[in-house]
């Protein structure tokens, strides 16, 4: 089994883990309904995307 020759420093360990942090989702206010919605996603309540009707709205 492979064994490391030297102990990994806290700096190197931190650099390796730098991409492991969770990112927050970006919520914006919908222009028509005023409800929060995610950017670049279809609004499932109204069925619109960029002001155009793309799917049938949920009833």
mmCIF file of N, CA and C in Angstrom:
data_model
loop_
_atom_site.group_PDB
_atom_site.id
_atom_site.type_symbol
_atom_site.label_atom_id
_atom_site.label_comp_id
_atom_site.label_asym_id
_atom_site.label_seq_id
_atom_site.Cartn_x
_atom_site.Cartn_y
_atom_site.Cartn_z
ATOM 1 N N UNK A 1 0.836 -1.181 0.000
ATOM 2 C CA UNK A 1 0.000 0.000 0.000
ATOM 3 C C UNK A 1 0.885 1.250 0.000
ATOM 4 N N UNK A 2 0.458 2.272 -0.753
ATOM 5 C CA UNK A 2 1.240 3.507 -0.846
ATOM 6 C C UNK A 2 1.101 4.327 0.432
ATOM 7 N N UNK A 3 2.231 4.839 0.894
ATOM 8 C CA UNK A 3 2.254 5.651 2.110
ATOM 9 C C UNK A 3 2.905 6.983 1.780
ATOM 10 N N UNK A 4 2.303 8.121 2.188
ATOM 11 C CA UNK A 4 2.907 9.419 1.895
ATOM 12 C C UNK A 4 4.251 9.583 2.593
ATOM 13 N N UNK A 5 5.203 10.217 1.908
ATOM 14 C CA UNK A 5 6.520 10.432 2.501
ATOM 15 C C UNK A 5 6.488 11.535 3.549
ATOM 16 N N UNK A 6 5.694 12.589 3.298
ATOM 17 C CA UNK A 6 5.638 13.721 4.219
ATOM 18 C C UNK A 6 4.189 14.058 4.554
ATOM 19 N N UNK A 7 4.017 14.676 5.704
ATOM 20 C CA UNK A 7 2.685 15.103 6.134
ATOM 21 C C UNK A 7 2.215 16.257 5.250
ATOM 22 N N UNK A 8 0.950 16.223 4.836
ATOM 23 C CA UNK A 8 0.375 17.305 4.043
ATOM 24 C C UNK A 8 0.138 18.508 4.946
ATOM 25 N N UNK A 9 0.637 19.652 4.521
ATOM 26 C CA UNK A 9 0.505 20.864 5.335
ATOM 27 C C UNK A 9 -0.947 21.353 5.311
ATOM 28 N N UNK A 10 -1.354 22.108 6.334
ATOM 29 C CA UNK A 10 -2.718 22.648 6.338
ATOM 30 C C UNK A 10 -3.006 23.525 5.119
ATOM 31 N N UNK A 11 -1.984 24.222 4.625
ATOM 32 C CA UNK A 11 -2.168 25.059 3.442
ATOM 33 C C UNK A 11 -2.497 24.214 2.218
ATOM 34 N N UNK A 12 -1.736 23.150 1.992
ATOM 35 C CA UNK A 12 -1.987 22.273 0.840
ATOM 36 C C UNK A 12 -3.337 21.576 0.974
ATOM 37 N N UNK A 13 -3.674 21.167 2.184
ATOM 38 C CA UNK A 13 -4.963 20.520 2.418
ATOM 39 C C UNK A 13 -6.101 21.488 2.116
ATOM 40 N N UNK A 14 -5.939 22.748 2.533
ATOM 41 C CA UNK A 14 -6.956 23.762 2.273
ATOM 42 C C UNK A 14 -7.105 24.065 0.794
ATOM 43 N N UNK A 15 -5.959 24.092 0.075
ATOM 44 C CA UNK A 15 -6.008 24.332 -1.364
ATOM 45 C C UNK A 15 -6.745 23.201 -2.080
ATOM 46 N N UNK A 16 -6.561 21.992 -1.626
ATOM 47 C CA UNK A 16 -7.236 20.844 -2.232
ATOM 48 C C UNK A 16 -8.743 20.925 -1.994
ATOM 49 N N UNK A 17 -9.144 21.427 -0.831
ATOM 50 C CA UNK A 17 -10.563 21.487 -0.468
ATOM 51 C C UNK A 17 -11.242 22.786 -0.891
ATOM 52 N N UNK A 18 -10.535 23.643 -1.595
ATOM 53 C CA UNK A 18 -11.074 24.969 -1.905
ATOM 54 C C UNK A 18 -12.317 24.910 -2.794
ATOM 55 N N UNK A 19 -12.499 23.858 -3.557
ATOM 56 C CA UNK A 19 -13.647 23.748 -4.456
ATOM 57 C C UNK A 19 -14.793 22.952 -3.837
ATOM 58 N N UNK A 20 -14.670 22.525 -2.597
ATOM 59 C CA UNK A 20 -15.692 21.694 -1.976
ATOM 60 C C UNK A 20 -16.820 22.489 -1.330
ATOM 61 N N UNK A 21 -16.696 23.800 -1.226
ATOM 62 C CA UNK A 21 -17.703 24.617 -0.556
ATOM 63 C C UNK A 21 -18.995 24.627 -1.370
ATOM 64 N N UNK A 22 -20.132 24.664 -0.685
ATOM 65 C CA UNK A 22 -21.425 24.730 -1.345
ATOM 66 C C UNK A 22 -21.706 26.166 -1.765
ATOM 67 N N UNK A 23 -22.285 26.332 -2.942
ATOM 68 C CA UNK A 23 -22.631 27.662 -3.416
ATOM 69 C C UNK A 23 -24.104 27.932 -3.131
ATOM 70 N N UNK A 24 -24.447 29.200 -2.932
ATOM 71 C CA UNK A 24 -25.836 29.562 -2.674
ATOM 72 C C UNK A 24 -26.556 29.750 -4.009
ATOM 73 N N UNK A 25 -27.839 29.404 -4.027
ATOM 74 C CA UNK A 25 -28.631 29.602 -5.238
ATOM 75 C C UNK A 25 -29.080 31.048 -5.291
ATOM 76 N N UNK A 26 -29.141 31.603 -6.479
ATOM 77 C CA UNK A 26 -29.476 33.000 -6.670
ATOM 78 C C UNK A 26 -30.969 33.137 -6.939
ATOM 79 N N UNK A 27 -31.692 33.784 -6.029
ATOM 80 C CA UNK A 27 -33.128 33.991 -6.164
ATOM 81 C C UNK A 27 -33.392 35.456 -6.503
ATOM 82 N N UNK A 28 -34.316 35.692 -7.421
ATOM 83 C CA UNK A 28 -34.706 37.045 -7.791
ATOM 84 C C UNK A 28 -36.225 37.143 -7.720
ATOM 85 N N UNK A 29 -36.721 38.368 -7.699
ATOM 86 C CA UNK A 29 -38.162 38.595 -7.654
ATOM 87 C C UNK A 29 -38.716 38.550 -9.072
ATOM 88 N N UNK A 30 -39.807 37.787 -9.267
ATOM 89 C CA UNK A 30 -40.431 37.684 -10.579
ATOM 90 C C UNK A 30 -41.066 39.021 -10.933
ATOM 91 N N UNK A 31 -40.894 39.472 -12.171
ATOM 92 C CA UNK A 31 -41.383 40.782 -12.577
ATOM 93 C C UNK A 31 -42.911 40.843 -12.609
ATOM 94 N N UNK A 32 -43.564 39.737 -12.961
ATOM 95 C CA UNK A 32 -45.025 39.770 -13.090
ATOM 96 C C UNK A 32 -45.735 39.442 -11.789
ATOM 97 N N UNK A 33 -45.311 38.371 -11.118
ATOM 98 C CA UNK A 33 -46.032 37.947 -9.912
ATOM 99 C C UNK A 33 -45.410 38.462 -8.620
ATOM 100 N N UNK A 34 -44.142 38.864 -8.664
ATOM 101 C CA UNK A 34 -43.480 39.355 -7.459
ATOM 102 C C UNK A 34 -42.988 38.255 -6.539
ATOM 103 N N UNK A 35 -43.145 36.996 -6.943
ATOM 104 C CA UNK A 35 -42.697 35.868 -6.126
ATOM 105 C C UNK A 35 -41.233 35.558 -6.427
ATOM 106 N N UNK A 36 -40.518 34.968 -5.459
ATOM 107 C CA UNK A 36 -39.122 34.622 -5.736
ATOM 108 C C UNK A 36 -39.018 33.468 -6.725
ATOM 109 N N UNK A 37 -38.050 33.568 -7.626
ATOM 110 C CA UNK A 37 -37.800 32.496 -8.592
ATOM 111 C C UNK A 37 -36.308 32.446 -8.862
ATOM 112 N N UNK A 38 -35.832 31.303 -9.336
ATOM 113 C CA UNK A 38 -34.414 31.137 -9.649
ATOM 114 C C UNK A 38 -34.120 31.709 -11.022
ATOM 115 N N UNK A 39 -32.933 32.312 -11.145
ATOM 116 C CA UNK A 39 -32.537 32.868 -12.433
ATOM 117 C C UNK A 39 -32.327 31.753 -13.454
ATOM 118 N N UNK A 40 -32.669 32.041 -14.705
ATOM 119 C CA UNK A 40 -32.471 31.125 -15.839
ATOM 120 C C UNK A 40 -33.232 29.813 -15.652
ATOM 121 N N UNK A 41 -34.385 29.854 -14.962
ATOM 122 C CA UNK A 41 -35.236 28.683 -14.794
ATOM 123 C C UNK A 41 -36.667 29.063 -15.176
ATOM 124 N N UNK A 42 -37.412 28.085 -15.657
ATOM 125 C CA UNK A 42 -38.811 28.303 -16.006
ATOM 126 C C UNK A 42 -39.612 28.499 -14.725
ATOM 127 N N UNK A 43 -40.499 29.500 -14.721
ATOM 128 C CA UNK A 43 -41.415 29.699 -13.601
ATOM 129 C C UNK A 43 -42.543 28.684 -13.764
ATOM 130 N N UNK A 44 -42.578 27.659 -12.908
ATOM 131 C CA UNK A 44 -43.534 26.571 -13.074
ATOM 132 C C UNK A 44 -44.967 26.991 -12.770
ATOM 133 N N UNK A 45 -45.179 28.010 -11.937
ATOM 134 C CA UNK A 45 -46.549 28.452 -11.644
ATOM 135 C C UNK A 45 -47.202 29.074 -12.861
ATOM 136 N N UNK A 46 -46.468 29.966 -13.537
ATOM 137 C CA UNK A 46 -47.047 30.652 -14.699
ATOM 138 C C UNK A 46 -46.655 29.990 -16.018
ATOM 139 N N UNK A 47 -45.584 29.188 -16.018
ATOM 140 C CA UNK A 47 -45.138 28.512 -17.229
ATOM 141 C C UNK A 47 -44.396 29.426 -18.185
ATOM 142 N N UNK A 48 -43.824 30.514 -17.656
ATOM 143 C CA UNK A 48 -43.141 31.469 -18.519
ATOM 144 C C UNK A 48 -41.626 31.417 -18.327
ATOM 145 N N UNK A 49 -40.914 31.865 -19.367
ATOM 146 C CA UNK A 49 -39.468 32.024 -19.317
ATOM 147 C C UNK A 49 -39.120 33.223 -20.179
ATOM 148 N N UNK A 50 -38.462 34.205 -19.597
ATOM 149 C CA UNK A 50 -38.113 35.466 -20.280
ATOM 150 C C UNK A 50 -39.346 36.139 -20.862
ATOM 151 N N UNK A 51 -40.456 36.087 -20.138
ATOM 152 C CA UNK A 51 -41.679 36.761 -20.573
ATOM 153 C C UNK A 51 -42.479 36.029 -21.625
ATOM 154 N N UNK A 52 -42.048 34.832 -22.048
ATOM 155 C CA UNK A 52 -42.770 34.073 -23.059
ATOM 156 C C UNK A 52 -43.365 32.816 -22.438
ATOM 157 N N UNK A 53 -44.545 32.427 -22.894
ATOM 158 C CA UNK A 53 -45.214 31.221 -22.415
ATOM 159 C C UNK A 53 -44.545 30.009 -23.068
ATOM 160 N N UNK A 54 -43.942 29.116 -22.246
ATOM 161 C CA UNK A 54 -43.241 27.967 -22.815
ATOM 162 C C UNK A 54 -43.884 26.638 -22.449
ATOM 163 N N UNK A 55 -44.579 26.574 -21.316
ATOM 164 C CA UNK A 55 -45.291 25.343 -20.925
ATOM 165 C C UNK A 55 -46.655 25.739 -20.359
ATOM 166 N N UNK A 56 -47.548 24.762 -20.255
ATOM 167 C CA UNK A 56 -48.850 25.022 -19.666
ATOM 168 C C UNK A 56 -48.679 25.281 -18.161
ATOM 169 N N UNK A 57 -49.314 26.341 -17.656
ATOM 170 C CA UNK A 57 -49.163 26.637 -16.223
ATOM 171 C C UNK A 57 -49.841 25.592 -15.354
ATOM 172 N N UNK A 58 -49.280 25.421 -14.135
ATOM 173 C CA UNK A 58 -49.894 24.483 -13.187
ATOM 174 C C UNK A 58 -51.168 25.091 -12.634
ATOM 175 N N UNK A 59 -52.181 24.256 -12.464
ATOM 176 C CA UNK A 59 -53.464 24.760 -11.990
ATOM 177 C C UNK A 59 -53.729 24.514 -10.594
#
